Amino acid sequence: MRLLTAILLASLGAAQPARAALPISAVAEPARPFALGDVVLLDSPFKAAMERNADYLLSIEPDRLLHNTRLYAGLTPKGELYGGWESGGIAGHTLGHYLTAISQQYAATGDARFKKRIDYIISEMAACQQAYGDGYIGALPPTELATLRAFREGKVEVLTPFVFKSGAWVPWYSEHKVLNGLKDAWILGGSDQARLVTLRMADWVDSVTAGLTPAQLQEMLRVEQGGMMDVLVEIYSLTGNPRYLATARRFYHNAVLDPLLEGRDELVGKHANTQIPKVIGAARTYEVTGDPRGRAIAENFWDLVVHHYSYAIGGDSDDEHFYPEDSMSSHLDTNTAETCNTYNMLKLTQHLFCWDPGTDTADFYERALYNHILASQDPRKGMFTYFMSLKPGMFRTYSTPFDTFWCCVGTGMENHTKYGGAIYYHGVDDLYVNLFIPSVLTWGEQGFGLEQDTDYPRGDQTRLTVTRAPANELALKVRCPGWAAGPVTFDLNGRSFPNAGTPGTYGVIRRVWKAGDVLTVTIPMAVRTEALPGAPAKVAFIYGPVVLAGDLGPPPQGATIPYAQNQYANAGEAAPPVPVLVLGDGPAESSVVRSRDGSLIFRTSGMGRPTDVTLRPFWEISFNRYSVYWDIVTENQWRGLGSQEPSGF
Ligand SMILES: [Zn+2]
């Protein structure tokens, strides 16, 4: 969660303050997110996901996550080491994600159980930092830590994009999670001790990188480093200490960011999730320093990924890499759409929205939130997907509670704690309603309160009730999604507004609001098709914000289905043939019929071969086989395929 800027540049005026106002902000953003505590979720799939995730967070034992931190600091561990990635070279990344997740959960709910954990973990980390002696804190195994410390002697030797010659596996990546978690424990978790630990660790990062030449730094950056630039810029923003900005700039990776600045697409073949945090760092640098290059990099990258490398669910990548747009149809695989990527793309999208509030960014946020992030959580135990398979006929594989700890478990822990952070945004006297998720907003600065009640997207209306209002005028700006099937209409206290909202704009209602005012917004929805980039005959069906997927029945039985320690455990499972759809006289979407009971269940009507298909929201098909994309063929083409065995669903 990005921090709110304390003041706008415009309000600095001519008089120079003796010290910079903190957090530092150099650009006036027309929209800013609310603090997590300003928004309370009401009943919805998002609230249920948040509660399920909270239970999982509470089932984690801090002493076990701290095992390596104590061990390598020379102290006796107090808990047994967790399995999976926590017992490998990337150990410790979970501790950082966990600190962020419990800090966000605490900020959102005020639940003291999370505060207690924050304070305990930070006190343990402070003791370990003391024991390490040079300011370092983390859980890196000896090889990884020695590799970072050797930077002081100018020793930077890279083997692959993930490994140094020493054998160290992405040590900066892991340390970014730790530093970010500490910073969140400080800012969101209200831990003063975390501030001290954070700054000592940031000093340590400075100390090991300060002597590296520009060429050595660029060599170092060939290995994945997570969001090191982003978190250090943030620490600069929070402290005003320019040394942290200088340290952040050492993580500016020219080979990736320069082409983006120049508008060149060199993403094909690159590891996707390695790059997104670098771009977020550039975005944050723009906000804090005013350097327009960071904004250009972010906007160019976002446009490329969203419009040329993303699937209908808002996710991207196959086997974690970007592939050319015209080859995406051959990349509907088991290992598509790493969940971390979408976690990071949503972070980036929030930055872009705040600079230039518009429905293109807000629509993408909604799409990826419903169809990837919400879908990534197992509704039984709150476990997490790594890849979101888009191979027709495949199914999801989730983590195990204590023996997995993939990257996507770490980002997943965070995902479900911050749904409240993107529903509303505000300017000085305007309020953006971006997502139609049941919630209560308290806008303290304006003395304004709002309750949103809706069964969207099952229903097409949302009801915004003003619970508290100031005497001055405020503008409510309601997103009219670009996908809306017609003008978005507004009804205030039972009276229709003459002007409807054009899809792809914001409907603006500026007035002096009164407690008890009720604004009802109707957003027309219809089924539409969306082709896979570069493959016009492969389409997904979407209803409003909801990607519909064919429910293709139960998966096979197996020890690793649906929970696996290894993210590739089920990658070799065969997928049965999936029906194809034969185009009739009208467009394909005209043959998709909604269930009469008002649920979000649809069925193809007469165009499925060999059988019609039941379609449900993708996020709900948590355990069955499914398909998102369908081949649209002619009757003759289907006959040519006629040797296919009916697949039995
Ligand atoms: Zn991941």
XYZ file of C-alpha atoms and ligand atoms in Angstrom:
650
model
C 0.000 0.000 0.000
C 1.474 3.267 -1.060
C 1.578 5.939 1.593
C -0.501 9.006 1.377
C 1.464 12.096 0.577
C 1.207 14.545 3.431
C 0.927 17.664 1.347
C 0.729 18.717 -2.231
C 3.621 20.566 -3.774
C 1.347 23.509 -4.529
C 0.749 24.036 -0.858
C 4.453 24.492 -0.121
C 4.134 28.059 -1.370
C 7.020 30.496 -1.579
C 8.274 30.091 1.966
C 10.825 27.312 2.195
C 10.280 25.109 5.218
C 13.362 24.509 7.330
C 12.978 20.787 6.757
C 11.219 18.941 3.989
C 7.653 17.971 4.810
C 7.371 14.235 5.117
C 6.602 12.034 3.349
C 8.239 13.890 0.483
C 6.081 14.382 -2.561
C 7.123 16.312 -5.656
C 4.022 15.972 -7.786
C 0.416 16.930 -7.199
C -1.599 13.784 -7.790
C -5.257 14.387 -8.599
C -6.276 11.177 -6.838
C -4.895 9.512 -3.742
C -5.783 6.246 -2.036
C -7.406 6.173 1.366
C -5.667 4.602 4.321
C -6.694 0.973 4.769
C -8.397 1.834 8.062
C -10.730 4.306 6.339
C -12.596 1.522 4.533
C -14.429 -1.343 6.199
C -15.541 -4.226 3.994
C -19.128 -5.464 4.241
C -20.184 -8.988 3.292
C -18.895 -10.040 -0.133
C -16.478 -12.582 -1.588
C -13.709 -10.063 -0.839
C -14.512 -9.852 2.856
C -14.717 -13.644 2.991
C -11.299 -13.901 1.327
C -9.848 -11.383 3.768
C -11.173 -13.314 6.765
C -9.942 -16.637 5.415
C -6.534 -15.103 4.863
C -6.509 -13.640 8.367
C -7.074 -17.123 9.788
C -4.126 -18.412 7.791
C -1.924 -15.519 8.928
C -2.772 -16.361 12.535
C -1.915 -20.020 11.969
C 1.674 -19.098 11.068
C 4.071 -19.312 14.001
C 6.371 -16.278 14.099
C 9.144 -18.253 15.820
C 9.203 -20.714 12.944
C 9.422 -17.938 10.358
C 12.234 -16.427 12.447
C 14.177 -19.708 12.597
C 16.893 -18.813 10.081
C 17.059 -15.206 11.240
C 18.111 -16.354 14.695
C 20.217 -19.282 13.503
C 22.429 -17.257 11.169
C 22.709 -14.452 13.700
C 24.244 -16.989 16.077
C 21.198 -17.239 18.332
C 19.270 -20.397 19.148
C 16.098 -20.730 17.055
C 12.885 -20.863 19.057
C 10.836 -22.708 16.433
C 11.311 -25.402 13.842
C 12.191 -24.315 10.302
C 9.279 -24.241 7.853
C 9.550 -26.258 4.652
C 9.424 -25.367 0.963
C 11.171 -22.199 -0.091
C 11.697 -21.253 3.572
C 14.268 -24.004 3.843
C 16.118 -22.997 0.652
C 18.325 -20.139 -0.524
C 15.418 -17.724 -0.796
C 14.642 -18.200 2.903
C 13.378 -15.150 4.688
C 11.311 -13.673 1.898
C 8.199 -14.970 3.670
C 9.111 -13.158 6.872
C 9.076 -9.883 4.945
C 5.793 -10.593 3.173
C 4.318 -11.738 6.456
C 5.281 -8.470 8.168
C 3.638 -6.517 5.372
C 0.538 -8.708 5.448
C -0.013 -8.495 9.205
C 0.740 -4.762 9.177
C -1.867 -4.225 6.445
C -4.332 -6.438 8.272
C -3.775 -4.454 11.452
C -4.072 -1.132 9.598
C -7.313 -2.292 7.973
C -8.995 -3.772 11.039
C -7.226 -2.586 14.192
C -7.190 -6.221 15.342
C -4.806 -6.326 18.328
C -3.770 -9.915 17.616
C -1.861 -8.662 14.592
C -0.296 -5.749 16.468
C 1.010 -8.194 19.075
C 2.648 -10.263 16.340
C 4.162 -7.197 14.688
C 5.729 -6.064 17.942
C 7.018 -9.530 18.785
C 8.609 -10.133 15.394
C 10.200 -6.686 15.362
C 11.673 -7.156 18.846
C 13.147 -10.472 17.719
C 14.510 -8.923 14.540
C 16.045 -6.058 16.499
C 17.859 -8.565 18.711
C 19.078 -10.474 15.676
C 20.230 -7.281 13.963
C 22.257 -6.517 17.080
C 23.781 -9.981 16.909
C 24.678 -9.725 13.216
C 26.584 -6.619 14.185
C 26.885 -4.680 10.926
C 23.287 -3.527 10.537
C 22.161 -6.413 8.381
C 18.892 -8.148 9.219
C 17.210 -10.970 7.358
C 17.184 -14.728 7.077
C 19.552 -15.244 4.177
C 21.569 -18.453 4.345
C 25.361 -17.952 4.636
C 26.106 -18.095 0.891
C 23.508 -15.465 0.062
C 24.603 -13.147 2.874
C 28.303 -13.542 2.065
C 27.585 -12.672 -1.569
C 25.978 -9.377 -0.591
C 28.717 -8.569 1.911
C 31.356 -9.252 -0.772
C 29.981 -6.324 -2.767
C 31.934 -4.163 -0.312
C 35.110 -5.560 -1.893
C 33.734 -4.992 -5.377
C 33.130 -8.698 -5.972
C 30.099 -8.966 -8.280
C 29.989 -12.183 -10.278
C 26.768 -13.222 -11.962
C 25.940 -16.684 -13.245
C 22.307 -16.397 -14.424
C 19.420 -13.905 -13.983
C 18.643 -15.667 -10.692
C 21.994 -16.838 -9.334
C 25.382 -15.308 -8.556
C 28.510 -17.379 -9.258
C 28.740 -18.086 -5.536
C 25.486 -20.013 -5.859
C 23.483 -17.299 -4.088
C 19.826 -17.284 -5.176
C 18.350 -13.768 -5.641
C 19.550 -12.343 -2.304
C 18.373 -8.781 -3.011
C 14.972 -10.142 -3.942
C 14.634 -11.713 -0.487
C 16.043 -8.682 1.292
C 13.609 -6.392 -0.479
C 10.745 -8.293 1.122
C 12.402 -7.970 4.548
C 13.089 -4.247 4.176
C 9.594 -3.593 2.854
C 8.032 -5.609 5.661
C 10.025 -3.651 8.246
C 8.950 -0.374 6.666
C 5.313 -1.477 6.729
C 5.609 -2.554 10.374
C 6.894 0.955 11.061
C 4.321 2.903 9.033
C 1.219 0.681 9.048
C 1.990 -1.354 12.148
C 2.891 1.658 14.268
C 6.140 0.135 15.526
C 8.756 2.692 16.470
C 11.284 -0.066 16.960
C 10.646 -1.105 13.336
C 11.706 2.372 12.230
C 15.101 1.906 13.863
C 15.577 -1.578 12.427
C 14.478 -0.370 8.968
C 16.903 2.530 8.904
C 19.848 0.445 10.122
C 19.103 -2.069 7.381
C 18.806 0.695 4.772
C 22.171 2.011 5.989
C 23.590 -1.471 5.513
C 22.306 -1.604 1.919
C 24.020 1.729 1.361
C 27.251 0.436 2.904
C 27.541 -2.670 0.738
C 26.684 -0.917 -2.532
C 28.369 2.482 -2.066
C 31.743 1.397 -3.421
C 30.480 -0.354 -6.541
C 31.224 1.252 -9.902
C 28.339 1.935 -12.286
C 29.401 -1.100 -14.324
C 29.498 -3.324 -11.232
C 26.058 -2.101 -10.178
C 24.600 -2.909 -13.582
C 26.212 -6.341 -13.395
C 24.663 -6.861 -9.934
C 21.251 -5.880 -11.315
C 21.330 -8.710 -13.826
C 20.154 -10.884 -10.915
C 16.539 -10.385 -9.814
C 16.380 -7.778 -7.070
C 12.654 -7.343 -6.384
C 11.609 -3.806 -5.485
C 14.853 -2.595 -3.892
C 14.627 0.735 -5.735
C 10.984 1.159 -4.731
C 11.450 0.528 -1.008
C 14.551 2.722 -0.785
C 12.790 5.600 -2.539
C 9.965 5.118 -0.062
C 12.393 5.276 2.863
C 13.841 8.473 1.385
C 10.315 9.868 1.147
C 9.681 8.993 4.801
C 12.952 10.359 6.166
C 14.086 13.084 3.788
C 17.584 11.636 3.990
C 19.080 11.980 0.485
C 21.482 9.100 1.161
C 18.566 6.695 0.756
C 17.642 8.243 -2.580
C 21.246 7.835 -3.724
C 21.135 4.201 -2.585
C 17.836 3.684 -4.404
C 19.343 5.001 -7.628
C 21.991 2.287 -7.508
C 19.158 -0.135 -8.266
C 18.162 1.586 -11.508
C 18.588 -1.164 -14.101
C 19.502 0.537 -17.368
C 19.158 -2.549 -19.571
C 15.454 -2.830 -18.760
C 14.359 0.715 -17.955
C 16.145 2.637 -20.739
C 14.284 0.917 -23.598
C 11.010 1.505 -21.747
C 11.865 5.185 -21.364
C 12.476 5.370 -25.096
C 9.212 3.559 -25.824
C 10.886 0.442 -27.176
C 9.355 -2.951 -26.484
C 12.149 -5.304 -25.519
C 10.093 -7.390 -23.109
C 9.867 -10.584 -25.156
C 11.843 -13.350 -23.498
C 12.309 -11.446 -20.246
C 11.313 -12.861 -16.875
C 8.103 -10.968 -16.211
C 7.966 -10.575 -12.447
C 11.594 -9.485 -12.255
C 10.783 -6.389 -14.288
C 7.499 -5.135 -12.799
C 8.964 -4.036 -9.423
C 11.731 -2.108 -11.230
C 9.030 -0.150 -13.026
C 7.179 0.466 -9.756
C 10.452 1.862 -8.405
C 10.654 4.226 -11.378
C 7.032 5.262 -10.776
C 7.681 6.001 -7.105
C 10.836 7.943 -8.030
C 8.720 10.185 -10.268
C 6.323 10.904 -7.407
C 9.044 11.661 -4.906
C 11.522 13.551 -7.116
C 9.350 14.848 -9.960
C 11.652 13.219 -12.526
C 9.283 12.705 -15.481
C 11.317 9.791 -16.815
C 9.932 7.539 -14.103
C 6.395 8.321 -15.202
C 7.182 7.703 -18.876
C 8.758 4.344 -18.049
C 5.748 3.315 -15.988
C 3.160 4.404 -18.538
C 4.968 2.772 -21.450
C 5.414 -0.483 -19.564
C 1.826 -0.605 -18.309
C 0.475 -0.035 -21.800
C 2.632 -2.819 -23.234
C 1.816 -5.394 -20.590
C -1.899 -4.665 -20.304
C -2.623 -4.338 -24.001
C -0.152 -6.776 -25.546
C 0.943 -9.370 -22.993
C -2.093 -10.011 -20.790
C -4.765 -12.665 -20.805
C -8.459 -11.930 -20.195
C -8.065 -12.549 -16.456
C -5.560 -9.684 -16.189
C -2.588 -11.996 -15.645
C 0.446 -12.288 -17.862
C 3.411 -14.559 -18.654
C 3.894 -18.209 -19.474
C 6.563 -20.074 -17.545
C 7.101 -16.683 -15.899
C 8.253 -15.003 -19.146
C 6.811 -12.581 -21.677
C 6.085 -14.051 -25.109
C 5.286 -12.276 -28.386
C 1.675 -11.234 -28.764
C 1.266 -13.257 -31.953
C 2.395 -16.438 -30.173
C 0.114 -16.216 -27.145
C -2.282 -18.843 -28.517
C 0.508 -21.375 -28.190
C 1.036 -20.235 -24.617
C -2.274 -21.291 -23.086
C -0.379 -23.540 -20.758
C -0.371 -24.985 -17.297
C 2.193 -22.447 -16.135
C 0.550 -19.224 -17.271
C -0.141 -16.102 -15.254
C 2.148 -16.163 -12.230
C 0.120 -14.615 -9.440
C 2.939 -12.335 -8.194
C 2.873 -10.557 -11.542
C -0.691 -9.436 -11.053
C -0.001 -8.426 -7.449
C 2.706 -6.151 -8.844
C 0.699 -4.953 -11.851
C -2.062 -3.846 -9.487
C 0.454 -1.873 -7.429
C 1.696 -0.205 -10.607
C -1.858 0.453 -11.786
C -2.618 2.353 -8.585
C 0.270 4.725 -9.285
C -0.938 5.389 -12.826
C -4.504 5.914 -11.718
C -3.466 8.525 -9.161
C -1.535 10.526 -11.755
C -4.327 10.556 -14.291
C -7.580 9.094 -12.964
C -9.339 7.267 -15.763
C -11.335 4.163 -16.450
C -8.619 2.435 -18.490
C -6.497 1.891 -15.392
C -9.475 1.452 -13.052
C -11.118 -1.103 -15.382
C -7.893 -3.107 -15.527
C -7.656 -3.041 -11.747
C -11.156 -4.458 -11.439
C -10.564 -7.100 -14.089
C -7.369 -8.399 -12.506
C -8.769 -8.178 -8.978
C -11.887 -10.273 -9.652
C -10.469 -12.672 -12.173
C -6.962 -13.301 -10.916
C -6.434 -12.149 -7.334
C -9.792 -13.325 -5.973
C -9.457 -16.498 -8.044
C -6.001 -17.193 -6.639
C -7.275 -18.065 -3.164
C -8.521 -21.544 -2.326
C -11.906 -21.054 -0.639
C -11.466 -24.043 1.702
C -8.183 -23.322 3.449
C -7.125 -19.942 2.100
C -4.160 -21.381 0.194
C -2.631 -19.732 -2.882
C -2.018 -20.382 -6.558
C 1.400 -19.876 -8.073
C 0.459 -20.166 -11.741
C -3.098 -19.634 -12.875
C -3.310 -22.259 -15.562
C -5.036 -21.210 -18.757
C -4.549 -24.540 -20.461
C -8.036 -25.575 -21.622
C -9.282 -28.393 -19.399
C -6.718 -27.923 -16.601
C -7.370 -27.074 -12.969
C -5.744 -25.066 -10.205
C -2.954 -26.161 -7.898
C -2.659 -24.473 -4.508
C 0.058 -24.224 -1.902
C 0.158 -26.218 1.313
C -0.035 -24.350 4.628
C 3.478 -24.906 5.977
C 5.628 -26.662 3.360
C 5.452 -24.402 0.326
C 6.123 -20.678 0.826
C 6.477 -19.830 -2.852
C 6.891 -16.210 -3.900
C 3.173 -16.237 -4.696
C 2.369 -17.398 -1.161
C 4.176 -14.307 0.114
C 2.463 -11.854 -2.218
C -0.754 -13.827 -1.741
C -0.689 -13.232 2.013
C -0.618 -9.514 1.221
C -3.240 -9.545 -1.554
C -6.202 -10.381 0.627
C -5.417 -7.848 3.353
C -5.789 -4.751 1.187
C -9.017 -4.983 -0.776
C -10.227 -1.846 1.011
C -7.354 0.170 -0.427
C -8.586 0.448 -3.998
C -12.356 0.868 -3.794
C -12.285 4.648 -3.303
C -9.779 7.408 -4.047
C -9.989 11.096 -3.346
C -8.764 14.462 -4.550
C -9.173 17.681 -2.585
C -12.965 17.782 -2.800
C -13.789 14.883 -5.053
C -14.332 11.232 -4.324
C -13.762 8.470 -6.849
C -15.898 5.355 -6.554
C -13.829 2.869 -8.518
C -14.956 -0.554 -7.367
C -18.428 -1.756 -6.559
C -17.594 -3.731 -3.451
C -19.826 -3.506 -0.359
C -18.033 -1.266 2.117
C -18.190 1.681 4.469
C -15.933 4.674 3.827
C -14.955 7.309 6.365
C -13.288 10.337 4.777
C -12.072 12.066 7.902
C -10.556 15.170 6.261
C -13.879 16.072 4.679
C -16.188 14.792 7.391
C -17.824 12.598 4.763
C -19.156 9.076 5.181
C -20.505 6.664 2.600
C -21.941 3.168 2.674
C -21.965 1.086 -0.484
C -24.424 -1.816 -0.693
C -24.560 -4.062 -3.707
C -24.684 -7.614 -4.987
C -22.701 -6.538 -8.054
C -21.709 -8.185 -10.347
C -24.627 -10.581 -9.895
C -26.842 -7.516 -9.926
C -26.174 -4.438 -12.032
C -26.825 -1.796 -9.371
C -24.920 -0.316 -6.497
C -26.438 1.864 -3.783
C -24.330 4.644 -2.296
C -25.802 6.043 0.917
C -24.298 9.196 2.393
C -24.006 8.730 6.138
C -22.256 11.987 6.972
C -21.597 15.107 4.902
C -19.852 18.468 5.282
C -21.504 21.803 4.473
C -19.379 22.318 1.373
C -19.859 20.856 -2.098
C -18.199 17.566 -2.937
C -18.066 15.744 -6.248
C -18.816 12.063 -6.394
C -17.081 10.571 -9.415
C -18.455 7.155 -10.230
C -16.623 4.879 -12.646
C -18.672 4.084 -15.731
C -16.742 1.031 -16.916
C -15.534 1.001 -20.489
C -17.168 -2.409 -20.925
C -20.653 -1.236 -19.866
C -23.318 -2.424 -22.288
C -24.999 0.977 -22.352
C -25.066 4.328 -20.568
C -24.654 4.138 -16.799
C -27.660 5.714 -15.124
C -27.954 7.566 -11.827
C -30.876 7.961 -9.511
C -30.589 10.324 -6.559
C -33.163 9.947 -3.790
C -35.632 8.412 -6.225
C -35.179 10.992 -8.992
C -33.409 10.104 -12.205
C -30.500 12.181 -13.331
C -31.017 13.573 -16.814
C -27.453 12.821 -17.867
C -26.296 9.227 -18.007
C -22.656 8.232 -17.789
C -20.923 7.287 -21.001
C -18.997 4.023 -20.683
C -15.309 4.785 -20.263
C -15.832 8.017 -18.315
C -16.645 9.070 -14.764
C -20.151 10.160 -13.915
C -19.667 13.316 -11.838
C -22.268 14.564 -9.373
C -21.201 17.703 -7.536
C -23.460 19.053 -4.843
C -23.853 19.749 -1.176
C -24.587 16.243 0.095
C -26.745 15.447 3.076
C -26.773 12.467 5.371
C -29.403 10.091 4.047
C -28.862 10.901 0.366
C -29.005 7.712 -1.682
C -27.397 7.498 -5.101
C -28.316 4.368 -7.035
C -26.085 3.577 -9.967
C -27.094 1.119 -12.682
C -24.365 -0.363 -14.834
C -25.747 -2.297 -17.804
C -24.010 -5.619 -18.357
C -24.067 -8.087 -21.198
C -21.975 -11.021 -22.328
C -19.198 -10.018 -24.679
C -16.297 -11.836 -26.253
C -12.678 -10.903 -26.054
C -10.090 -12.457 -28.326
C -6.702 -13.531 -27.085
C -4.111 -10.961 -28.233
C -2.873 -12.027 -31.664
C -5.491 -14.832 -32.005
C -8.889 -13.555 -33.179
C -10.480 -17.045 -33.267
C -9.681 -17.796 -29.611
C -12.139 -15.980 -27.408
C -13.090 -15.625 -23.781
C -16.595 -14.720 -22.599
C -16.939 -11.865 -20.167
C -20.036 -10.609 -18.380
C -19.524 -7.149 -16.916
C -16.282 -7.491 -14.946
C -16.562 -11.274 -14.728
C -14.549 -13.605 -16.919
C -16.732 -16.660 -17.474
C -15.084 -20.051 -17.728
C -16.452 -23.403 -18.762
C -16.926 -25.688 -15.781
C -15.547 -28.993 -17.070
C -16.050 -31.224 -14.058
C -13.821 -32.649 -11.357
C -10.070 -33.100 -11.779
C -8.371 -36.465 -11.315
C -7.588 -37.746 -7.833
C -3.995 -37.343 -6.777
C -1.812 -36.706 -3.768
C -0.850 -33.270 -5.117
C -4.356 -32.252 -6.224
C -5.301 -29.585 -5.341
C -2.545 -28.898 -2.768
C 1.106 -29.311 -3.698
C 4.473 -28.374 -2.324
C 5.950 -28.064 -5.811
C 4.331 -25.592 -8.175
C 4.991 -27.902 -11.117
C 3.590 -31.003 -9.385
C 0.539 -31.283 -11.650
C 1.970 -29.675 -14.766
C 2.173 -33.012 -16.554
C -1.471 -33.932 -15.993
C -3.312 -34.561 -19.234
C -6.231 -32.337 -20.096
C -9.165 -33.953 -21.905
C -10.390 -32.423 -25.177
C -12.424 -29.311 -24.622
C -15.541 -28.496 -26.658
C -15.214 -26.072 -29.521
C -17.852 -23.518 -30.379
C -19.443 -23.346 -33.795
C -20.406 -19.905 -34.939
C -24.019 -19.627 -36.070
C -25.708 -16.706 -37.745
C -25.158 -14.227 -34.938
C -22.136 -13.287 -32.849
C -20.929 -15.927 -30.391
C -22.092 -14.008 -27.326
C -25.695 -14.140 -28.562
C -25.607 -17.918 -27.955
C -24.600 -17.596 -24.300
C -27.677 -17.588 -22.089
C -27.857 -16.605 -18.446
C -29.542 -18.853 -15.928
C -33.058 -17.719 -15.064
C -32.385 -17.801 -11.335
C -30.339 -14.630 -11.539
C -27.090 -16.339 -10.649
C -23.925 -15.836 -12.657
C -24.318 -19.204 -14.342
C -24.555 -19.195 -18.114
C -24.756 -21.867 -20.790
C -23.894 -21.946 -24.444
C -26.972 -22.608 -26.522
C -26.523 -24.910 -29.479
C -22.998 -23.914 -30.441
C -20.920 -26.291 -28.310
C -19.469 -29.332 -30.075
C -19.751 -32.075 -29.058
C -21.759 -30.619 -26.170
C -22.782 -27.237 -24.883
C -20.903 -25.841 -21.930
C -21.898 -24.369 -18.567
C -20.055 -21.125 -17.861
C -19.452 -19.729 -14.403
C -17.354 -16.907 -12.952
C -13.737 -17.947 -13.354
C -12.943 -16.980 -9.774
C -15.467 -19.537 -8.481
C -14.170 -22.588 -10.344
C -11.698 -23.296 -7.618
C -11.341 -27.068 -7.885
C -12.854 -28.263 -11.167
C -11.318 -28.411 -14.601
C -12.068 -25.305 -16.639
C -11.448 -23.433 -19.844
C -11.325 -19.665 -20.303
C -10.555 -19.553 -24.016
C -12.562 -21.273 -26.736
C -11.855 -21.997 -30.368
C -14.555 -20.504 -32.539
C -14.907 -22.614 -35.678
C -17.299 -23.057 -38.581
C -19.507 -26.124 -38.880
C -17.232 -27.443 -41.639
C -14.145 -26.964 -39.505
C -15.853 -28.865 -36.688
C -16.614 -31.751 -39.043
C -12.937 -31.761 -39.961
C -12.199 -32.158 -36.247
C -14.916 -34.813 -35.997
C -12.599 -37.653 -35.048
C -12.293 -36.146 -31.579
C -13.832 -38.306 -28.900
C -16.579 -36.616 -26.936
C -14.984 -35.590 -23.699
C -17.877 -36.525 -21.480
C -18.879 -33.315 -19.800
Zn 5.246 -15.645 -7.552
